């Protein structure tokens, strides 16, 4: 039997020294497991933990995927050329500027692997999307982060960490898990401040939900003037294709060429590529997703404020709220509502609530209200058992 230790439960003598302390995916409890534990039907759960689209995928995407199943004996196009051309046309850039991946998560990993050498650093804000830190750790690269200021990325703090060793900067805009954004003016000033050899990655996973008029659409607004800028987008959120795994990056052609040296060749299946192509054309579904999030986000923010809480203003399909009893994630989960606890960021009293269906949002607000009314030490014993929190 292996000796097991470290946060992950993996034998440290078995793996490379950077790996044993990684959190790993096992910490995320699946909805079907929660439903089984609670003895309820999985469809009765309010799934507000993963920023997914409550409308599901576009019917046209599902139909295209179904169609692609019969050619499943053939390898996919390693370059995803049809999707690359469609994405390029969508953003009015050249196909040489686009790379498609198995979710934008894969592109994040590949960016670190491709561009950050020994002794070089990865820089970001904190708390922000955990994959930036984890990807750096997997590659054995140092990760430096500047704390957020009032829930927003502190671009001055991040710029102060960008020295000659800094190769890659990740800016989640809007920022996960706070939902806040940096303005065009601020981002443009940042781009002019960092050294030209540093690659700045603006991760726009939630861009489709933004309504603020001073939000930078980095592909249009900044890419033409900045050859070391990378912009990431995903089909997982507003397009509702999280389970299909498709994301993309837009950048200068020489960066795309470098990424192709490293990225896994067949990581995007034909089924996923066809679904994404159809989803891109289904602008009605996208508009419905946006309208739903806009409406329910406003209700969620207002409902939380009416409970005396102070959520961060959000431009994404989730809302961050702190100053809660520490058992709140468990309390909600035990009542069939899955939100993201943020204890893995050291934030014991904060949660991130995805903007879901009207029923899910109402149920979530009512249950938070019940817990707050009950005051200190109200919880039944079950609520002290920690739940997944990455
Ligand atoms: C900021 C951010 N970037 C990227 C991703 C990754 O998305 P995917 O790999 O599904 O494209 C997420 C997912 O939650 C995210 O929050």
mmCIF file of C-alpha atoms and ligand atoms in Angstrom:
data_model
loop_
_atom_site.group_PDB
_atom_site.id
_atom_site.type_symbol
_atom_site.label_atom_id
_atom_site.label_comp_id
_atom_site.label_asym_id
_atom_site.label_seq_id
_atom_site.Cartn_x
_atom_site.Cartn_y
_atom_site.Cartn_z
ATOM 1 C CA UNK A 1 0.000 0.000 0.000
ATOM 2 C CA UNK A 2 1.320 3.484 -0.865
ATOM 3 C CA UNK A 3 2.071 5.939 1.897
ATOM 4 C CA UNK A 4 -0.406 8.765 1.393
ATOM 5 C CA UNK A 5 0.019 12.327 2.539
ATOM 6 C CA UNK A 6 -0.205 15.946 1.322
ATOM 7 C CA UNK A 7 -3.376 17.940 0.686
ATOM 8 C CA UNK A 8 -4.316 15.777 -2.296
ATOM 9 C CA UNK A 9 -3.897 12.405 -0.613
ATOM 10 C CA UNK A 10 -1.259 11.509 -3.227
ATOM 11 C CA UNK A 11 2.016 9.901 -2.131
ATOM 12 C CA UNK A 12 4.564 12.769 -2.548
ATOM 13 C CA UNK A 13 7.350 10.310 -3.415
ATOM 14 C CA UNK A 14 5.291 9.124 -6.395
ATOM 15 C CA UNK A 15 4.878 12.426 -8.214
ATOM 16 C CA UNK A 16 6.918 15.434 -9.283
ATOM 17 C CA UNK A 17 7.539 17.797 -6.363
ATOM 18 C CA UNK A 18 5.175 20.474 -7.744
ATOM 19 C CA UNK A 19 2.213 18.144 -8.002
ATOM 20 C CA UNK A 20 1.471 16.660 -4.569
ATOM 21 C CA UNK A 21 -0.074 19.833 -3.144
ATOM 22 C CA UNK A 22 -2.456 20.506 -6.024
ATOM 23 C CA UNK A 23 -6.140 20.524 -5.050
ATOM 24 C CA UNK A 24 -7.262 18.199 -7.880
ATOM 25 C CA UNK A 25 -10.804 17.838 -9.183
ATOM 26 C CA UNK A 26 -11.952 15.328 -6.561
ATOM 27 C CA UNK A 27 -12.869 18.166 -4.199
ATOM 28 C CA UNK A 28 -15.765 19.197 -6.386
ATOM 29 C CA UNK A 29 -18.694 17.077 -5.291
ATOM 30 C CA UNK A 30 -20.969 16.167 -8.153
ATOM 31 C CA UNK A 31 -24.617 17.164 -8.114
ATOM 32 C CA UNK A 32 -25.747 13.536 -8.439
ATOM 33 C CA UNK A 33 -23.726 12.635 -5.339
ATOM 34 C CA UNK A 34 -25.314 15.486 -3.384
ATOM 35 C CA UNK A 35 -28.777 14.413 -4.554
ATOM 36 C CA UNK A 36 -28.079 10.850 -3.437
ATOM 37 C CA UNK A 37 -26.854 12.007 -0.040
ATOM 38 C CA UNK A 38 -29.926 14.190 0.441
ATOM 39 C CA UNK A 39 -32.259 11.506 -0.934
ATOM 40 C CA UNK A 40 -33.740 13.862 -3.538
ATOM 41 C CA UNK A 41 -34.084 13.854 -7.310
ATOM 42 C CA UNK A 42 -31.028 15.536 -8.969
ATOM 43 C CA UNK A 43 -33.388 17.691 -11.047
ATOM 44 C CA UNK A 44 -34.724 19.297 -7.850
ATOM 45 C CA UNK A 45 -31.322 20.779 -6.955
ATOM 46 C CA UNK A 46 -30.562 24.446 -7.581
ATOM 47 C CA UNK A 47 -27.186 24.259 -9.356
ATOM 48 C CA UNK A 48 -25.644 27.635 -8.618
ATOM 49 C CA UNK A 49 -22.007 26.620 -8.130
ATOM 50 C CA UNK A 50 -20.400 26.505 -11.580
ATOM 51 C CA UNK A 51 -21.636 29.536 -13.540
ATOM 52 C CA UNK A 52 -23.412 27.340 -16.064
ATOM 53 C CA UNK A 53 -26.226 28.408 -18.362
ATOM 54 C CA UNK A 54 -29.623 27.513 -16.844
ATOM 55 C CA UNK A 55 -31.197 27.540 -20.341
ATOM 56 C CA UNK A 56 -28.937 24.694 -21.454
ATOM 57 C CA UNK A 57 -27.285 24.572 -24.877
ATOM 58 C CA UNK A 58 -28.858 25.955 -28.035
ATOM 59 C CA UNK A 59 -31.113 23.373 -29.718
ATOM 60 C CA UNK A 60 -29.197 24.011 -32.918
ATOM 61 C CA UNK A 61 -25.934 23.076 -31.186
ATOM 62 C CA UNK A 62 -27.426 19.846 -29.859
ATOM 63 C CA UNK A 63 -28.731 18.989 -33.321
ATOM 64 C CA UNK A 64 -25.315 19.643 -34.901
ATOM 65 C CA UNK A 65 -23.626 17.483 -32.262
ATOM 66 C CA UNK A 66 -26.114 14.672 -32.890
ATOM 67 C CA UNK A 67 -25.354 14.904 -36.591
ATOM 68 C CA UNK A 68 -21.606 14.658 -35.935
ATOM 69 C CA UNK A 69 -21.945 11.436 -33.926
ATOM 70 C CA UNK A 70 -21.986 9.255 -37.025
ATOM 71 C CA UNK A 71 -18.509 10.396 -38.061
ATOM 72 C CA UNK A 72 -17.132 9.544 -34.628
ATOM 73 C CA UNK A 73 -14.819 6.892 -36.115
ATOM 74 C CA UNK A 74 -12.789 9.686 -37.793
ATOM 75 C CA UNK A 75 -10.228 11.799 -35.990
ATOM 76 C CA UNK A 76 -11.171 15.446 -35.538
ATOM 77 C CA UNK A 77 -9.521 18.220 -37.519
ATOM 78 C CA UNK A 78 -6.434 18.953 -35.378
ATOM 79 C CA UNK A 79 -6.635 22.635 -36.289
ATOM 80 C CA UNK A 80 -10.444 22.992 -35.917
ATOM 81 C CA UNK A 81 -10.248 24.973 -39.149
ATOM 82 C CA UNK A 82 -13.985 25.492 -39.623
ATOM 83 C CA UNK A 83 -14.450 26.783 -36.111
ATOM 84 C CA UNK A 84 -11.289 28.889 -36.331
ATOM 85 C CA UNK A 85 -12.627 30.557 -39.493
ATOM 86 C CA UNK A 86 -16.050 31.140 -37.926
ATOM 87 C CA UNK A 87 -14.572 32.625 -34.748
ATOM 88 C CA UNK A 88 -12.232 34.811 -36.814
ATOM 89 C CA UNK A 89 -15.171 36.106 -38.881
ATOM 90 C CA UNK A 90 -17.195 36.669 -35.688
ATOM 91 C CA UNK A 91 -14.464 38.895 -34.232
ATOM 92 C CA UNK A 92 -13.287 40.328 -37.556
ATOM 93 C CA UNK A 93 -9.725 39.055 -37.188
ATOM 94 C CA UNK A 94 -7.632 36.754 -39.363
ATOM 95 C CA UNK A 95 -7.879 32.945 -38.873
ATOM 96 C CA UNK A 96 -4.125 32.992 -38.165
ATOM 97 C CA UNK A 97 -4.976 34.827 -34.951
ATOM 98 C CA UNK A 98 -7.254 32.171 -33.477
ATOM 99 C CA UNK A 99 -6.537 29.000 -31.527
ATOM 100 C CA UNK A 100 -9.272 26.657 -30.287
ATOM 101 C CA UNK A 101 -8.917 24.453 -27.220
ATOM 102 C CA UNK A 102 -10.652 21.965 -24.946
ATOM 103 C CA UNK A 103 -12.252 24.801 -23.001
ATOM 104 C CA UNK A 104 -10.327 27.974 -22.310
ATOM 105 C CA UNK A 105 -8.887 26.081 -19.319
ATOM 106 C CA UNK A 106 -6.746 24.083 -21.737
ATOM 107 C CA UNK A 107 -5.493 27.264 -23.393
ATOM 108 C CA UNK A 108 -4.573 28.685 -19.968
ATOM 109 C CA UNK A 109 -2.460 25.599 -19.244
ATOM 110 C CA UNK A 110 -0.902 25.626 -22.694
ATOM 111 C CA UNK A 111 -0.054 29.342 -22.449
ATOM 112 C CA UNK A 112 1.963 28.712 -19.279
ATOM 113 C CA UNK A 113 3.642 25.648 -20.771
ATOM 114 C CA UNK A 114 4.472 27.434 -24.032
ATOM 115 C CA UNK A 115 5.693 30.797 -22.827
ATOM 116 C CA UNK A 116 6.899 30.652 -19.213
ATOM 117 C CA UNK A 117 10.429 29.286 -18.866
ATOM 118 C CA UNK A 118 12.431 28.343 -15.781
ATOM 119 C CA UNK A 119 12.931 31.333 -13.481
ATOM 120 C CA UNK A 120 10.096 33.278 -15.087
ATOM 121 C CA UNK A 121 6.876 34.156 -13.262
ATOM 122 C CA UNK A 122 3.117 34.166 -13.767
ATOM 123 C CA UNK A 123 1.312 37.199 -12.342
ATOM 124 C CA UNK A 124 -2.357 37.811 -11.545
ATOM 125 C CA UNK A 125 -4.763 39.192 -8.976
ATOM 126 C CA UNK A 126 -6.072 37.245 -6.005
ATOM 127 C CA UNK A 127 -8.696 35.966 -5.531
ATOM 128 C CA UNK A 128 -9.115 35.259 -9.214
ATOM 129 C CA UNK A 129 -9.631 32.177 -11.390
ATOM 130 C CA UNK A 130 -7.695 29.416 -9.602
ATOM 131 C CA UNK A 131 -6.518 27.801 -12.872
ATOM 132 C CA UNK A 132 -3.925 30.571 -13.354
ATOM 133 C CA UNK A 133 -2.187 29.638 -10.116
ATOM 134 C CA UNK A 134 -2.664 25.897 -10.568
ATOM 135 C CA UNK A 135 -1.268 25.946 -14.133
ATOM 136 C CA UNK A 136 1.818 27.811 -12.915
ATOM 137 C CA UNK A 137 2.236 25.326 -10.078
ATOM 138 C CA UNK A 138 1.954 22.315 -12.396
ATOM 139 C CA UNK A 139 4.733 23.733 -14.569
ATOM 140 C CA UNK A 140 6.864 24.554 -11.514
ATOM 141 C CA UNK A 141 6.678 28.300 -12.184
ATOM 142 C CA UNK A 142 6.379 30.953 -9.510
ATOM 143 C CA UNK A 143 2.933 32.545 -9.222
ATOM 144 C CA UNK A 144 2.754 36.108 -7.889
ATOM 145 C CA UNK A 145 -0.497 37.858 -7.113
ATOM 146 C CA UNK A 146 -1.716 41.259 -6.000
ATOM 147 C CA UNK A 147 -4.743 41.284 -3.662
ATOM 148 C CA UNK A 148 -7.963 42.709 -5.042
ATOM 149 C CA UNK A 149 -9.039 46.176 -3.915
ATOM 150 C CA UNK A 150 -12.675 46.292 -2.938
ATOM 151 C CA UNK A 151 -13.274 43.214 -5.050
ATOM 152 C CA UNK A 152 -11.617 44.638 -8.180
ATOM 153 C CA UNK A 153 -8.351 43.714 -9.835
ATOM 154 C CA UNK A 154 -5.719 46.169 -8.621
ATOM 155 C CA UNK A 155 -3.916 46.916 -11.874
ATOM 156 C CA UNK A 156 -1.344 49.144 -10.159
ATOM 157 C CA UNK A 157 -0.589 46.348 -7.669
ATOM 158 C CA UNK A 158 -0.311 43.811 -10.495
ATOM 159 C CA UNK A 159 1.925 46.146 -12.550
ATOM 160 C CA UNK A 160 4.225 46.464 -9.529
ATOM 161 C CA UNK A 161 4.797 42.670 -9.686
ATOM 162 C CA UNK A 162 5.659 42.762 -13.381
ATOM 163 C CA UNK A 163 9.444 42.846 -13.493
ATOM 164 C CA UNK A 164 11.793 41.332 -16.074
ATOM 165 C CA UNK A 165 10.987 37.827 -14.846
ATOM 166 C CA UNK A 166 7.245 38.223 -15.450
ATOM 167 C CA UNK A 167 6.339 36.397 -18.653
ATOM 168 C CA UNK A 168 2.579 36.005 -18.369
ATOM 169 C CA UNK A 169 -0.068 38.163 -16.693
ATOM 170 C CA UNK A 170 -3.610 36.824 -16.319
ATOM 171 C CA UNK A 171 -6.463 39.322 -15.939
ATOM 172 C CA UNK A 172 -9.925 37.816 -15.527
ATOM 173 C CA UNK A 173 -12.283 40.511 -16.802
ATOM 174 C CA UNK A 174 -14.905 40.295 -15.334
ATOM 175 C CA UNK A 175 -13.057 38.724 -12.448
ATOM 176 C CA UNK A 176 -14.044 35.301 -11.179
ATOM 177 C CA UNK A 177 -15.092 35.035 -8.288
ATOM 178 C CA UNK A 178 -16.035 38.687 -7.660
ATOM 179 C CA UNK A 179 -17.819 39.605 -10.920
ATOM 180 C CA UNK A 180 -16.231 43.061 -11.025
ATOM 181 C CA UNK A 181 -14.506 44.476 -14.105
ATOM 182 C CA UNK A 182 -11.697 46.819 -15.106
ATOM 183 C CA UNK A 183 -12.510 49.697 -17.434
ATOM 184 C CA UNK A 184 -11.109 50.320 -20.905
ATOM 185 C CA UNK A 185 -9.165 53.362 -19.745
ATOM 186 C CA UNK A 186 -7.537 51.391 -16.901
ATOM 187 C CA UNK A 187 -6.671 48.379 -19.045
ATOM 188 C CA UNK A 188 -5.243 50.544 -21.844
ATOM 189 C CA UNK A 189 -3.014 52.343 -19.327
ATOM 190 C CA UNK A 190 -1.895 48.977 -17.907
ATOM 191 C CA UNK A 191 -1.014 47.672 -21.366
ATOM 192 C CA UNK A 192 1.143 50.720 -21.987
ATOM 193 C CA UNK A 193 2.894 50.240 -18.662
ATOM 194 C CA UNK A 194 3.990 46.591 -18.814
ATOM 195 C CA UNK A 195 7.254 45.737 -20.604
ATOM 196 C CA UNK A 196 6.750 44.756 -24.268
ATOM 197 C CA UNK A 197 8.103 41.221 -23.717
ATOM 198 C CA UNK A 198 5.426 40.373 -21.118
ATOM 199 C CA UNK A 199 2.359 38.575 -22.494
ATOM 200 C CA UNK A 200 -0.909 39.872 -21.030
ATOM 201 C CA UNK A 201 -3.842 37.439 -21.117
ATOM 202 C CA UNK A 202 -7.260 39.022 -20.750
ATOM 203 C CA UNK A 203 -9.683 36.241 -19.889
ATOM 204 C CA UNK A 204 -13.135 37.290 -21.084
ATOM 205 C CA UNK A 205 -15.021 34.110 -20.146
ATOM 206 C CA UNK A 206 -17.968 36.239 -18.976
ATOM 207 C CA UNK A 207 -17.787 39.053 -21.547
ATOM 208 C CA UNK A 208 -21.145 38.151 -23.095
ATOM 209 C CA UNK A 209 -22.917 39.142 -19.878
ATOM 210 C CA UNK A 210 -21.302 42.566 -19.456
ATOM 211 C CA UNK A 211 -23.558 45.597 -19.789
ATOM 212 C CA UNK A 212 -21.178 48.368 -18.654
ATOM 213 C CA UNK A 213 -20.419 50.720 -21.553
ATOM 214 C CA UNK A 214 -16.813 51.317 -20.433
ATOM 215 C CA UNK A 215 -15.945 47.588 -20.453
ATOM 216 C CA UNK A 216 -13.048 46.907 -22.836
ATOM 217 C CA UNK A 217 -13.820 44.474 -25.657
ATOM 218 C CA UNK A 218 -10.131 43.654 -25.738
ATOM 219 C CA UNK A 219 -10.120 42.009 -29.190
ATOM 220 C CA UNK A 220 -11.513 45.108 -30.830
ATOM 221 C CA UNK A 221 -10.232 47.812 -28.516
ATOM 222 C CA UNK A 222 -6.700 46.715 -27.653
ATOM 223 C CA UNK A 223 -5.444 43.826 -29.754
ATOM 224 C CA UNK A 224 -4.565 45.839 -32.871
ATOM 225 C CA UNK A 225 -2.065 47.939 -30.889
ATOM 226 C CA UNK A 226 -0.665 45.201 -28.613
ATOM 227 C CA UNK A 227 1.215 42.280 -30.205
ATOM 228 C CA UNK A 228 1.676 40.555 -26.818
ATOM 229 C CA UNK A 229 -2.003 40.564 -25.844
ATOM 230 C CA UNK A 230 -4.005 37.315 -25.685
ATOM 231 C CA UNK A 231 -7.791 37.371 -25.302
ATOM 232 C CA UNK A 232 -9.590 34.238 -24.105
ATOM 233 C CA UNK A 233 -13.244 33.393 -24.675
ATOM 234 C CA UNK A 234 -15.282 30.276 -23.999
ATOM 235 C CA UNK A 235 -18.406 28.484 -25.207
ATOM 236 C CA UNK A 236 -19.007 27.225 -21.651
ATOM 237 C CA UNK A 237 -20.970 30.167 -20.282
ATOM 238 C CA UNK A 238 -23.358 32.267 -22.391
ATOM 239 C CA UNK A 239 -23.390 29.615 -25.149
ATOM 240 C CA UNK A 240 -24.245 26.876 -22.643
ATOM 241 C CA UNK A 241 -21.683 24.312 -23.863
ATOM 242 C CA UNK A 242 -19.670 23.725 -20.657
ATOM 243 C CA UNK A 243 -19.870 19.940 -21.024
ATOM 244 C CA UNK A 244 -18.756 20.004 -24.672
ATOM 245 C CA UNK A 245 -15.450 21.711 -23.769
ATOM 246 C CA UNK A 246 -14.657 24.418 -26.311
ATOM 247 C CA UNK A 247 -12.846 27.698 -25.774
ATOM 248 C CA UNK A 248 -10.568 29.885 -27.864
ATOM 249 C CA UNK A 249 -7.860 32.502 -27.771
ATOM 250 C CA UNK A 250 -7.332 35.457 -30.099
ATOM 251 C CA UNK A 251 -3.830 36.889 -30.433
ATOM 252 C CA UNK A 252 -1.035 37.724 -32.875
ATOM 253 C CA UNK A 253 -0.220 34.935 -35.404
ATOM 254 C CA UNK A 254 3.302 34.348 -34.014
ATOM 255 C CA UNK A 255 1.817 33.517 -30.586
ATOM 256 C CA UNK A 256 -0.688 31.122 -32.221
ATOM 257 C CA UNK A 257 2.153 29.371 -34.052
ATOM 258 C CA UNK A 258 4.055 28.912 -30.783
ATOM 259 C CA UNK A 259 0.984 27.480 -29.040
ATOM 260 C CA UNK A 260 0.490 24.913 -31.803
ATOM 261 C CA UNK A 261 3.931 23.490 -30.962
ATOM 262 C CA UNK A 262 2.654 22.539 -27.511
ATOM 263 C CA UNK A 263 -1.108 22.050 -27.450
ATOM 264 C CA UNK A 264 -2.586 18.543 -27.487
ATOM 265 C CA UNK A 265 -3.437 17.786 -31.110
ATOM 266 C CA UNK A 266 -6.907 16.210 -30.963
ATOM 267 C CA UNK A 267 -8.224 17.826 -27.794
ATOM 268 C CA UNK A 268 -11.381 19.255 -29.392
ATOM 269 C CA UNK A 269 -13.735 16.558 -30.664
ATOM 270 C CA UNK A 270 -15.629 16.835 -33.940
ATOM 271 C CA UNK A 271 -18.837 16.788 -31.903
ATOM 272 C CA UNK A 272 -17.732 19.755 -29.802
ATOM 273 C CA UNK A 273 -16.499 21.681 -32.843
ATOM 274 C CA UNK A 274 -19.788 21.206 -34.712
ATOM 275 C CA UNK A 275 -21.816 22.166 -31.637
ATOM 276 C CA UNK A 276 -19.768 25.343 -31.167
ATOM 277 C CA UNK A 277 -20.165 26.284 -34.848
ATOM 278 C CA UNK A 278 -23.941 25.977 -34.563
ATOM 279 C CA UNK A 279 -24.011 27.806 -31.202
ATOM 280 C CA UNK A 280 -22.099 30.731 -32.689
ATOM 281 C CA UNK A 281 -24.825 31.144 -35.293
ATOM 282 C CA UNK A 282 -27.713 30.867 -32.837
ATOM 283 C CA UNK A 283 -27.790 34.508 -31.787
ATOM 284 C CA UNK A 284 -31.355 34.135 -30.466
ATOM 285 C CA UNK A 285 -30.249 31.640 -27.851
ATOM 286 C CA UNK A 286 -27.364 33.898 -26.873
ATOM 287 C CA UNK A 287 -29.703 36.868 -26.501
ATOM 288 C CA UNK A 288 -32.094 34.787 -24.366
ATOM 289 C CA UNK A 289 -29.179 33.768 -22.120
ATOM 290 C CA UNK A 290 -28.098 37.375 -21.753
ATOM 291 C CA UNK A 291 -31.603 38.619 -20.967
ATOM 292 C CA UNK A 292 -32.115 35.916 -18.350
ATOM 293 C CA UNK A 293 -28.827 36.707 -16.623
ATOM 294 C CA UNK A 294 -29.438 40.441 -16.727
ATOM 295 C CA UNK A 295 -32.885 40.049 -15.112
ATOM 296 C CA UNK A 296 -32.014 37.405 -12.520
ATOM 297 C CA UNK A 297 -28.689 39.032 -11.608
ATOM 298 C CA UNK A 298 -30.540 42.247 -10.777
ATOM 299 C CA UNK A 299 -33.034 40.277 -8.649
ATOM 300 C CA UNK A 300 -30.248 38.395 -6.875
ATOM 301 C CA UNK A 301 -28.287 41.570 -6.110
ATOM 302 C CA UNK A 302 -31.396 43.368 -4.884
ATOM 303 C CA UNK A 303 -32.541 40.367 -2.819
ATOM 304 C CA UNK A 304 -29.144 40.126 -1.110
ATOM 305 C CA UNK A 305 -29.111 43.873 -0.409
ATOM 306 C CA UNK A 306 -32.612 43.610 1.067
ATOM 307 C CA UNK A 307 -31.183 41.052 3.504
ATOM 308 C CA UNK A 308 -28.670 43.674 4.680
ATOM 309 C CA UNK A 309 -25.776 42.099 2.748
ATOM 310 C CA UNK A 310 -23.285 43.934 0.536
ATOM 311 C CA UNK A 311 -22.660 41.902 -2.636
ATOM 312 C CA UNK A 312 -20.085 43.171 -5.115
ATOM 313 C CA UNK A 313 -21.682 44.729 -8.198
ATOM 314 C CA UNK A 314 -21.403 42.024 -10.863
ATOM 315 C CA UNK A 315 -21.119 42.106 -14.640
ATOM 316 C CA UNK A 316 -20.907 38.312 -14.851
ATOM 317 C CA UNK A 317 -23.373 35.453 -14.374
ATOM 318 C CA UNK A 318 -22.517 35.122 -10.692
ATOM 319 C CA UNK A 319 -22.529 37.245 -7.572
ATOM 320 C CA UNK A 320 -20.011 37.327 -4.732
ATOM 321 C CA UNK A 321 -21.224 38.032 -1.245
ATOM 322 C CA UNK A 322 -19.313 37.977 2.045
ATOM 323 C CA UNK A 323 -19.963 38.570 5.751
ATOM 324 C CA UNK A 324 -22.007 35.386 5.983
ATOM 325 C CA UNK A 325 -22.118 32.689 8.662
ATOM 326 C CA UNK A 326 -19.305 30.254 7.829
ATOM 327 C CA UNK A 327 -21.715 27.345 7.572
ATOM 328 C CA UNK A 328 -23.700 29.027 4.759
ATOM 329 C CA UNK A 329 -22.433 26.774 1.886
ATOM 330 C CA UNK A 330 -23.322 23.660 3.911
ATOM 331 C CA UNK A 331 -26.621 25.081 5.060
ATOM 332 C CA UNK A 332 -27.608 25.789 1.459
ATOM 333 C CA UNK A 333 -26.304 22.469 0.157
ATOM 334 C CA UNK A 334 -28.210 20.504 2.778
ATOM 335 C CA UNK A 335 -31.335 22.193 1.456
ATOM 336 C CA UNK A 336 -30.610 21.359 -2.171
ATOM 337 C CA UNK A 337 -28.902 24.605 -3.228
ATOM 338 C CA UNK A 338 -25.337 24.302 -4.500
ATOM 339 C CA UNK A 339 -23.276 27.487 -4.419
ATOM 340 C CA UNK A 340 -19.496 27.880 -4.435
ATOM 341 C CA UNK A 341 -17.956 28.274 -1.004
ATOM 342 C CA UNK A 342 -14.709 30.230 -1.185
ATOM 343 C CA UNK A 343 -12.774 28.776 1.736
ATOM 344 C CA UNK A 344 -10.065 27.523 -0.652
ATOM 345 C CA UNK A 345 -9.288 31.221 -1.253
ATOM 346 C CA UNK A 346 -9.086 31.718 2.526
ATOM 347 C CA UNK A 347 -12.508 33.413 2.418
ATOM 348 C CA UNK A 348 -14.481 31.465 5.013
ATOM 349 C CA UNK A 349 -17.456 33.831 5.116
ATOM 350 C CA UNK A 350 -17.969 34.392 1.379
ATOM 351 C CA UNK A 351 -19.855 32.539 -1.329
ATOM 352 C CA UNK A 352 -20.256 32.877 -5.090
ATOM 353 C CA UNK A 353 -23.788 32.345 -6.363
ATOM 354 C CA UNK A 354 -24.313 31.639 -10.069
ATOM 355 C CA UNK A 355 -27.210 33.388 -11.733
ATOM 356 C CA UNK A 356 -29.661 30.571 -12.381
ATOM 357 C CA UNK A 357 -33.331 30.156 -13.194
ATOM 358 C CA UNK A 358 -35.888 32.440 -11.478
ATOM 359 C CA UNK A 359 -36.993 29.532 -9.231
ATOM 360 C CA UNK A 360 -33.421 28.697 -8.215
ATOM 361 C CA UNK A 361 -32.642 32.326 -7.384
ATOM 362 C CA UNK A 362 -35.829 32.701 -5.340
ATOM 363 C CA UNK A 363 -35.129 29.470 -3.439
ATOM 364 C CA UNK A 364 -31.539 30.559 -2.785
ATOM 365 C CA UNK A 365 -32.549 33.987 -1.455
ATOM 366 C CA UNK A 366 -35.266 32.480 0.776
ATOM 367 C CA UNK A 367 -32.851 29.957 2.224
ATOM 368 C CA UNK A 368 -30.125 32.550 2.871
ATOM 369 C CA UNK A 369 -32.767 34.667 4.570
ATOM 370 C CA UNK A 370 -33.826 31.738 6.778
ATOM 371 C CA UNK A 371 -30.245 31.094 7.826
ATOM 372 C CA UNK A 372 -29.628 34.772 8.640
ATOM 373 C CA UNK A 373 -32.844 35.011 10.665
ATOM 374 C CA UNK A 374 -31.838 31.986 12.687
ATOM 375 C CA UNK A 375 -28.707 33.853 13.843
ATOM 376 C CA UNK A 376 -25.602 32.396 15.450
ATOM 377 C CA UNK A 377 -25.324 28.721 16.250
ATOM 378 C CA UNK A 378 -28.643 27.831 14.689
ATOM 379 C CA UNK A 379 -27.448 25.134 12.398
ATOM 380 C CA UNK A 380 -28.273 21.511 12.748
ATOM 381 C CA UNK A 381 -25.120 19.358 13.148
ATOM 382 C CA UNK A 382 -25.035 18.563 9.426
ATOM 383 C CA UNK A 383 -24.038 22.089 8.495
ATOM 384 C CA UNK A 384 -20.634 21.831 10.117
ATOM 385 C CA UNK A 385 -19.376 19.216 7.699
ATOM 386 C CA UNK A 386 -17.248 21.024 5.089
ATOM 387 C CA UNK A 387 -18.452 20.902 1.489
ATOM 388 C CA UNK A 388 -16.448 21.195 -1.715
ATOM 389 C CA UNK A 389 -15.094 24.673 -2.093
ATOM 390 C CA UNK A 390 -12.622 25.024 -4.976
HETATM 391 C C1 LIG B 1 -12.425 33.297 -15.632
HETATM 392 C C2 LIG B 1 -12.574 31.944 -16.242
HETATM 393 N N1 LIG B 1 -11.787 31.615 -17.266
HETATM 394 C C3 LIG B 1 -11.873 30.423 -17.862
HETATM 395 C C4 LIG B 1 -12.779 29.476 -17.413
HETATM 396 C C5 LIG B 1 -12.734 28.126 -18.053
HETATM 397 O O1 LIG B 1 -13.784 27.848 -18.813
HETATM 398 P P1 LIG B 1 -13.772 26.618 -19.826
HETATM 399 O O2 LIG B 1 -12.541 25.826 -19.605
HETATM 400 O O3 LIG B 1 -14.992 25.858 -19.508
HETATM 401 O O4 LIG B 1 -13.770 27.246 -21.179
HETATM 402 C C6 LIG B 1 -13.616 29.766 -16.348
HETATM 403 C C7 LIG B 1 -14.554 28.751 -15.865
HETATM 404 O O5 LIG B 1 -15.169 28.834 -14.857
HETATM 405 C C8 LIG B 1 -13.508 31.034 -15.738
HETATM 406 O O6 LIG B 1 -14.257 31.368 -14.691
#
